[in-house]
Amino acid sequence: MVTAPGSRRRHRETPRGGSPLCGSSQPPPPRRTAPPAAAMGSPQRPPLAHVFRGTFVHSSASAPMEILHGHLLGVDDSGTIVFLEKADQQEQLVKKWGFKTSDIRELSNHEFLMPGMVDTHIHAPQYSFTGTRVDLPLLQWLTTYTFPTEAKYKDSDFAEEVYTRVVRRTLKNGTTTACYFATIYTDTSLLLAEIIDKFGQRAFVGKVCMDMNDTVPQYKETTADSVQETERFVKELLERKYPRVQPVITPRFGPSCTEDLLSALGDLAQARDLHVQSHISENEEEVKLVENMFPAYQNYTELYDKNKLLTSKTVMAHACYLSEEELKLFSLRGAAISHCPNSNFSLRSGVLNVQKVLKHNVKLGLGTDVAGGYSASMLDAIRKTMIASNSLQINKVNETGLTLEEAFQLATLGGSQALGLDDVIGNFEVGKEFDALLINTKASDSPFDLFSADNFEDTLQKFLYLGDDRNISEVYVAGKQVVPFSSSV
């Protein structure tokens, strides 16, 4: 990660005579070489790419939501946030960073900046049928719709069209970071990574691994091929040196994998220090199936753990039916959970008790889980998180529910923690990269109305509950504006 220039060692300032000892009667020492211009006076700093003045909304470790009115935020040309200060510090900041008043981008009183949202679980190939076919439970849904669709992704033209559209749509919806499942096909999975890089999104991409599939036998690999192709996928993706797209080891889930495959993938993840993603305890039928298939393991979590797939770089989707014992193991390993409430409701899989997970000190982010989840918007994930929490309160499972501020935190900082990126993104802390959304609550075709009595908190809640991509006027990843799309993409 780029160090914030503010934390670099400063040059010691010396008077023009060259001696640091002001008032000394000694003559200045002879000059050996002319110092670089930067050594004279204040150190030369890189030019700033952006300076914004206005309202900033983000989460911190101590507060699920902080609203900072009248602040200045600066981003250097490497995309790193170098200051976030009250606007009354402008004069000192100008001296220190050398920007002009005309460089400041003034936000209007109906605009604010928030961190980009992090989708911790999304299936790129399923985007082609998003918004349809959520009429079956998980295992039947996979067999009837999902596996036959994913089998089409051998075709690179088909893959290119869908993958281009899913990256464009998620970016427009404010997803600056996504953790993608692709398919079992290596070449089109690499194509997905290429498209993500071209559009400037930050992402993990996984080539799916599955060596068991009795229901749609044409959509599976041999164990040896799955391991070999995963190794090739990882090698080729890393060789491309995309700045913000990384590989992730992706066994589909317990029922699709033999023990040999899980073990080999765990070894690969450990040897290459890679991230891991999969599904766990999504619905009750799946949990029973895993019990029957892997009787030697105490539970679903142990299946992954004993095969080195439950690590501090692991994110597991769903987790609706984990026991206390399993949650303790998640916490011990530092593994994360992706909460996918739209999909959990749409496929009638279950309801994750987020508060219980957080009480066990397990990292948790939100996911759209396209296409089990029918929306590719993380704003929808926030709303469904609230509904899931409310339903647990209605059914007397929990005494209290999550707040909207906490759901906002899970969609931003929580997601960055779940993906192990919280030292790089997640909020507007100095030293992190500027992944951000410029929100306009009075966009010309905004889907909600504002009234004179609305204060800022009202306006913010209206955006979170009612807003959509029409209110997201600009999207930034690592300081680069990626929405509106440039003509080159």
XYZ file of C-alpha atoms in Angstrom:
489
model
C 0.000 0.000 0.000
C 1.204 3.518 -0.728
C 2.299 5.349 2.387
C 0.548 8.636 2.970
C 3.027 11.368 2.059
C 2.177 13.033 5.381
C 3.918 10.152 7.119
C 7.139 10.351 5.110
C 10.257 11.689 6.761
C 10.481 15.440 6.351
C 13.571 17.247 5.134
C 15.061 19.312 7.875
C 14.566 22.957 6.985
C 17.673 25.096 7.062
C 18.143 28.833 6.638
C 19.423 30.074 3.305
C 22.986 30.348 4.675
C 23.099 26.595 4.769
C 23.761 26.219 8.502
C 21.128 24.717 10.738
C 22.625 26.619 13.693
C 20.867 29.975 13.502
C 22.715 32.737 15.321
C 26.009 30.794 15.265
C 29.054 32.928 14.593
C 30.650 30.168 12.572
C 30.776 30.714 8.809
C 28.549 28.445 6.768
C 30.289 25.229 5.702
C 31.421 25.129 2.073
C 28.777 23.757 -0.302
C 29.702 20.428 -1.798
C 26.899 20.149 -4.350
C 23.846 22.214 -5.023
C 20.979 20.581 -3.120
C 17.911 19.598 -5.140
C 15.227 22.254 -5.215
C 13.066 20.048 -3.008
C 15.543 20.410 -0.145
C 15.096 24.176 -0.073
C 12.199 25.165 2.173
C 9.427 22.609 2.404
C 9.857 19.196 0.757
C 8.526 18.781 -2.749
C 5.270 16.831 -2.606
C 3.579 15.037 -5.448
C 0.720 17.019 -6.980
C -2.740 16.260 -5.662
C -5.179 14.542 -8.005
C -8.295 15.689 -6.117
C -9.311 18.053 -3.347
C -12.964 17.919 -2.297
C -14.762 20.199 0.139
C -18.140 19.223 1.554
C -19.790 16.397 3.479
C -18.251 12.953 3.900
C -20.072 9.925 5.316
C -18.119 6.832 6.351
C -17.663 4.234 9.101
C -14.832 3.841 11.560
C -13.870 1.104 13.985
C -15.594 3.040 16.772
C -18.696 4.356 14.965
C -20.915 2.598 12.398
C -21.479 5.937 10.682
C -19.687 9.270 10.904
C -21.074 12.330 9.127
C -18.362 14.926 8.556
C -19.786 18.242 7.399
C -17.506 21.023 6.152
C -14.396 18.930 5.604
C -11.597 18.899 3.053
C -10.278 15.641 1.603
C -7.147 15.383 -0.532
C -6.063 12.534 -2.803
C -2.563 12.295 -4.276
C -1.803 11.158 -7.801
C -1.266 7.570 -6.659
C -4.891 7.492 -5.476
C -4.104 7.653 -1.760
C -6.025 9.829 0.703
C -3.493 12.242 2.193
C -5.712 14.411 4.372
C -9.230 14.652 5.767
C -9.523 17.792 7.874
C -12.059 20.410 8.870
C -12.374 23.138 6.239
C -11.011 25.746 8.655
C -7.614 24.059 8.173
C -7.602 25.082 4.502
C -4.848 27.677 4.811
C -2.453 25.263 6.526
C -3.324 22.499 4.040
C -2.670 24.827 1.078
C 0.777 25.652 2.523
C 1.591 22.029 3.164
C 0.263 20.537 -0.089
C 0.632 23.432 -2.509
C -2.818 23.288 -4.107
C -4.766 26.347 -5.216
C -8.227 27.364 -4.075
C -9.324 26.864 -7.695
C -8.287 23.188 -7.388
C -10.956 22.559 -4.753
C -14.064 20.697 -5.904
C -16.945 22.189 -3.913
C -19.787 19.762 -3.260
C -23.253 21.279 -3.141
C -25.385 20.881 -0.015
C -27.317 18.011 -1.631
C -24.135 16.081 -2.495
C -21.891 13.953 -0.308
C -19.071 11.435 -0.687
C -19.216 7.950 0.791
C -16.841 4.965 0.452
C -17.368 2.611 -2.463
C -19.428 -0.459 -1.584
C -17.902 -3.933 -1.350
C -19.813 -6.913 -2.782
C -18.257 -9.878 -0.988
C -20.121 -12.535 -3.030
C -21.357 -12.376 -6.637
C -21.550 -14.903 -9.494
C -20.626 -13.058 -12.704
C -21.936 -15.731 -15.144
C -25.333 -15.809 -13.466
C -25.872 -12.118 -14.252
C -27.493 -13.143 -17.555
C -30.557 -14.460 -15.696
C -30.635 -12.032 -12.759
C -34.181 -11.061 -11.882
C -35.629 -14.367 -13.091
C -35.794 -18.001 -11.997
C -35.872 -17.713 -8.205
C -38.745 -20.200 -7.885
C -36.795 -23.260 -6.687
C -34.780 -24.083 -3.554
C -30.979 -24.054 -3.805
C -30.043 -27.567 -4.971
C -32.868 -27.785 -7.529
C -32.138 -24.202 -8.630
C -28.494 -25.116 -9.327
C -29.457 -28.178 -11.374
C -32.298 -26.598 -13.344
C -30.952 -23.128 -14.112
C -27.455 -22.412 -12.899
C -25.278 -25.300 -14.063
C -26.778 -25.313 -17.598
C -26.217 -21.537 -17.838
C -22.632 -21.667 -16.547
C -21.863 -24.456 -19.057
C -22.320 -21.866 -21.856
C -19.246 -19.913 -20.727
C -16.858 -22.005 -22.787
C -17.977 -19.581 -25.517
C -15.817 -16.479 -25.172
C -18.179 -14.202 -27.158
C -21.079 -15.036 -24.858
C -18.822 -14.665 -21.811
C -17.490 -11.306 -22.979
C -20.970 -9.836 -23.381
C -22.273 -10.938 -19.987
C -19.049 -10.175 -18.104
C -18.832 -6.689 -19.623
C -22.396 -5.976 -18.596
C -22.039 -7.245 -15.040
C -18.914 -5.145 -14.416
C -20.559 -2.038 -15.892
C -23.760 -2.593 -13.925
C -22.073 -3.208 -10.573
C -19.788 -0.170 -11.000
C -22.790 2.014 -11.898
C -24.518 0.701 -8.781
C -21.577 1.795 -6.627
C -19.715 -1.516 -6.197
C -16.058 -0.484 -6.274
C -14.840 -3.893 -5.033
C -16.351 -7.285 -5.887
C -15.488 -10.869 -5.031
C -16.517 -12.820 -8.139
C -17.168 -16.469 -8.860
C -16.609 -17.155 -12.584
C -17.060 -20.708 -14.002
C -14.975 -23.877 -14.382
C -13.532 -22.534 -17.668
C -10.086 -21.003 -17.168
C -9.829 -18.888 -20.308
C -13.130 -17.072 -19.910
C -12.426 -16.634 -16.180
C -9.215 -14.832 -17.204
C -11.337 -12.801 -19.636
C -13.504 -11.670 -16.699
C -10.360 -10.458 -14.898
C -9.266 -8.578 -18.033
C -12.653 -6.828 -18.336
C -12.629 -5.865 -14.643
C -9.156 -4.367 -15.036
C -10.211 -2.461 -18.152
C -13.140 -0.841 -16.330
C -11.009 -0.104 -13.259
C -12.968 -2.082 -10.672
C -11.160 -3.661 -7.719
C -11.828 -7.405 -7.505
C -11.042 -10.963 -6.617
C -11.829 -13.464 -9.381
C -12.180 -17.200 -8.850
C -12.142 -19.970 -11.413
C -14.776 -22.339 -10.009
C -13.628 -25.841 -9.024
C -16.017 -28.817 -9.079
C -15.236 -32.467 -9.776
C -18.656 -33.831 -8.788
C -21.946 -33.081 -10.525
C -24.287 -36.029 -11.027
C -27.252 -33.878 -12.036
C -25.541 -31.969 -14.897
C -22.539 -34.228 -15.616
C -21.286 -32.161 -18.564
C -20.570 -29.299 -16.143
C -17.703 -30.642 -14.048
C -13.963 -31.371 -14.275
C -11.748 -34.258 -13.302
C -9.948 -33.719 -10.005
C -6.562 -33.467 -11.744
C -7.855 -31.009 -14.366
C -9.503 -28.837 -11.728
C -6.261 -28.513 -9.754
C -4.080 -28.060 -12.844
C -6.389 -25.451 -14.381
C -6.613 -23.569 -11.084
C -2.820 -23.453 -10.948
C -2.777 -22.140 -14.527
C -5.488 -19.574 -13.727
C -3.568 -18.268 -10.705
C -0.225 -18.195 -12.559
C -1.570 -16.420 -15.642
C -3.613 -13.906 -13.670
C -0.675 -12.973 -11.427
C 1.628 -12.693 -14.482
C -0.692 -10.057 -15.948
C 0.111 -7.820 -12.951
C -3.282 -6.128 -12.852
C -2.968 -3.544 -10.069
C -6.300 -4.301 -8.382
C -7.490 -7.719 -9.633
C -6.373 -10.795 -7.692
C -7.085 -14.528 -7.947
C -9.084 -16.377 -5.270
C -9.196 -20.153 -4.781
C -12.828 -21.176 -5.385
C -14.133 -24.639 -4.575
C -17.842 -24.269 -5.414
C -19.094 -25.890 -2.185
C -18.893 -29.176 -0.301
C -21.358 -31.165 -2.468
C -19.470 -30.282 -5.708
C -16.026 -31.344 -4.517
C -14.257 -34.553 -3.554
C -12.055 -34.580 -0.500
C -9.030 -34.934 -2.800
C -9.954 -31.732 -4.617
C -10.590 -29.773 -1.400
C -7.262 -30.976 0.015
C -5.307 -30.031 -3.138
C -6.932 -26.576 -3.263
C -6.127 -26.026 0.423
C -2.496 -26.914 -0.246
C -2.400 -24.506 -3.205
C -3.969 -21.674 -1.197
C -1.443 -22.234 1.585
C 1.579 -22.541 -0.723
C 0.723 -19.369 -2.668
C -0.814 -17.465 0.293
C -4.044 -16.936 -1.641
C -7.547 -15.876 -0.706
C -10.279 -18.526 -0.607
C -14.035 -18.274 -1.234
C -16.861 -20.787 -1.154
C -20.368 -21.399 0.213
C -21.319 -22.872 3.574
C -24.577 -23.892 5.303
C -26.810 -22.046 2.859
C -29.848 -24.277 3.222
C -30.810 -27.262 5.382
C -30.913 -29.789 2.536
C -27.323 -28.852 1.597
C -26.141 -29.196 5.226
C -27.680 -32.720 5.436
C -26.118 -33.647 2.083
C -22.650 -32.640 3.342
C -23.195 -34.681 6.539
C -24.001 -37.754 4.444
C -21.181 -37.213 1.931
C -18.453 -36.504 4.482
C -19.304 -38.543 7.610
C -15.735 -38.380 8.929
C -16.086 -34.645 9.627
C -17.931 -33.267 12.650
C -19.569 -30.476 10.656
C -19.461 -28.452 7.416
C -16.921 -25.945 8.809
C -14.528 -28.735 9.774
C -14.657 -30.044 6.181
C -13.109 -26.773 4.990
C -10.873 -26.295 8.037
C -9.221 -29.735 7.938
C -8.476 -29.172 4.237
C -6.718 -25.812 4.928
C -9.505 -23.786 3.330
C -10.634 -21.910 6.465
C -8.024 -19.197 6.964
C -7.778 -15.488 7.692
C -8.033 -15.007 3.904
C -11.286 -16.984 3.551
C -14.768 -15.595 2.895
C -17.700 -18.033 3.061
C -21.120 -17.087 1.727
C -24.433 -17.575 3.580
C -23.594 -19.472 6.821
C -27.268 -19.511 7.862
C -27.045 -22.724 9.915
C -23.633 -22.611 11.616
C -23.497 -23.879 15.194
C -21.861 -21.977 18.072
C -18.936 -24.374 17.765
C -18.538 -23.561 14.057
C -18.731 -19.810 14.669
C -15.989 -20.171 17.298
C -13.815 -21.926 14.715
C -14.488 -19.117 12.185
C -13.397 -16.598 14.812
C -10.313 -18.606 15.754
C -9.184 -18.875 12.123
C -10.041 -15.250 11.291
C -12.320 -16.410 8.459
C -15.137 -14.155 7.229
C -18.799 -14.554 6.298
C -20.619 -12.936 3.376
C -24.231 -12.199 4.320
C -26.461 -12.541 1.229
C -29.989 -11.737 2.463
C -31.677 -11.225 -0.934
C -30.653 -14.709 -2.054
C -31.455 -16.220 1.354
C -35.023 -14.889 1.047
C -35.464 -15.429 -2.717
C -34.436 -19.098 -2.657
C -36.025 -19.502 0.798
C -32.718 -20.767 2.166
C -32.732 -19.275 5.658
C -32.037 -16.121 7.670
C -28.537 -15.412 8.941
C -28.439 -14.012 12.467
C -25.887 -11.260 11.818
C -25.817 -10.087 15.423
C -24.934 -13.593 16.619
C -22.087 -13.761 14.080
C -20.745 -10.364 15.194
C -20.977 -11.363 18.875
C -18.619 -14.241 18.040
C -16.193 -11.654 16.652
C -16.400 -13.061 13.118
C -15.710 -10.675 10.240
C -18.816 -10.064 8.130
C -19.607 -8.239 4.885
C -22.599 -8.143 2.547
C -23.060 -9.839 -0.816
C -25.606 -9.593 -3.614
C -25.171 -13.284 -4.534
C -26.335 -12.639 -8.092
C -28.371 -14.481 -9.361
C -29.807 -16.287 -6.323
C -30.116 -12.674 -5.226
C -32.174 -10.904 -7.889
C -30.436 -7.517 -7.569
C -26.875 -6.531 -8.505
C -27.076 -3.490 -6.211
C -25.376 -3.288 -2.841
C -28.032 -0.741 -1.817
C -30.486 -3.628 -2.153
C -28.164 -5.733 0.042
C -28.324 -3.017 2.734
C -32.141 -2.967 2.560
C -32.483 -6.768 2.671
C -30.038 -6.844 5.600
C -32.460 -4.594 7.478
C -35.436 -6.822 6.564
C -33.571 -9.978 7.660
C -32.699 -8.319 10.968
C -36.290 -7.110 11.437
C -37.636 -10.607 10.748
C -35.459 -12.061 13.531
C -36.817 -9.402 15.882
C -40.440 -10.076 14.845
C -39.903 -13.796 15.511
C -38.390 -13.013 18.948
C -35.020 -14.545 17.994
C -33.276 -11.260 18.834
C -34.446 -8.555 21.236
C -33.045 -5.768 19.095
C -32.229 -5.345 15.414
C -29.441 -3.837 13.370
C -29.561 -0.110 12.663
C -29.370 1.325 9.154
C -25.999 2.808 10.141
C -24.713 -0.673 10.995
C -25.951 -2.058 7.664
C -24.116 0.831 5.917
C -20.959 -0.113 7.820
C -21.269 -3.768 6.728
C -21.591 -2.724 3.051
C -18.400 -0.633 3.191
C -15.871 -1.150 6.000
C -17.271 -4.582 6.929
C -16.833 -5.799 3.370
C -13.253 -4.539 3.253
C -12.511 -6.417 6.503
C -14.144 -9.609 5.181
C -11.890 -9.507 2.090
C -8.752 -8.587 4.042
C -8.556 -5.175 2.346
C -9.325 -2.946 5.343
C -5.784 -1.560 5.374
C -6.368 -0.367 1.778
C -10.068 0.581 1.488
C -13.339 0.728 3.442
C -13.425 4.305 4.692
C -11.751 7.698 4.260
C -8.830 7.153 6.636
C -5.600 8.871 5.637
C -3.281 6.379 3.940
C -6.080 4.330 2.355
C -6.912 4.408 -1.335
C -9.758 6.655 -2.465
C -12.597 4.313 -3.451
C -15.630 6.562 -3.319
C -19.101 7.398 -4.552
C -20.312 10.938 -5.183
C -23.977 10.917 -4.224
C -26.400 13.531 -5.585
C -29.671 13.382 -3.648
C -31.265 15.865 -6.065
C -30.278 14.184 -9.326
C -32.641 15.273 -12.098
C -34.381 11.884 -12.260
C -33.889 10.935 -8.601
C -36.300 8.196 -7.473
C -37.165 9.990 -4.216
C -38.351 13.429 -3.139
C -36.814 15.816 -0.642
C -38.794 18.321 1.407
C -37.776 21.539 3.097
C -38.122 19.960 6.551
C -35.627 17.156 5.687
C -32.320 17.455 7.512
C -29.125 15.763 6.258
C -29.804 12.545 8.199
C -33.265 12.312 6.592
C -31.772 12.829 3.144
C -29.094 10.189 3.768
C -31.684 7.642 4.950
C -33.830 8.355 1.877
C -30.828 7.627 -0.340
C -30.005 4.374 1.473
C -33.623 3.147 1.389
C -34.845 4.650 -1.910
C -31.852 5.752 -3.970
C -30.311 3.988 -6.953
C -27.671 4.466 -9.638
C -29.332 7.727 -10.752
C -28.107 9.254 -7.477
C -24.560 7.865 -7.880
C -23.159 10.533 -10.164
C -19.465 9.586 -9.991
C -17.537 6.496 -8.901
C -13.817 6.459 -7.995
C -11.451 3.522 -7.537
C -7.967 4.299 -6.188
C -8.483 7.968 -7.041
C -9.420 7.301 -10.680
C -12.894 8.242 -11.849
C -14.387 5.085 -13.388
C -18.050 6.226 -13.693
C -19.247 7.930 -15.873
C -17.461 5.471 -18.173
C -14.739 6.826 -20.388
C -15.049 6.477 -24.167
C -12.103 4.027 -24.135
C -14.269 1.343 -22.482
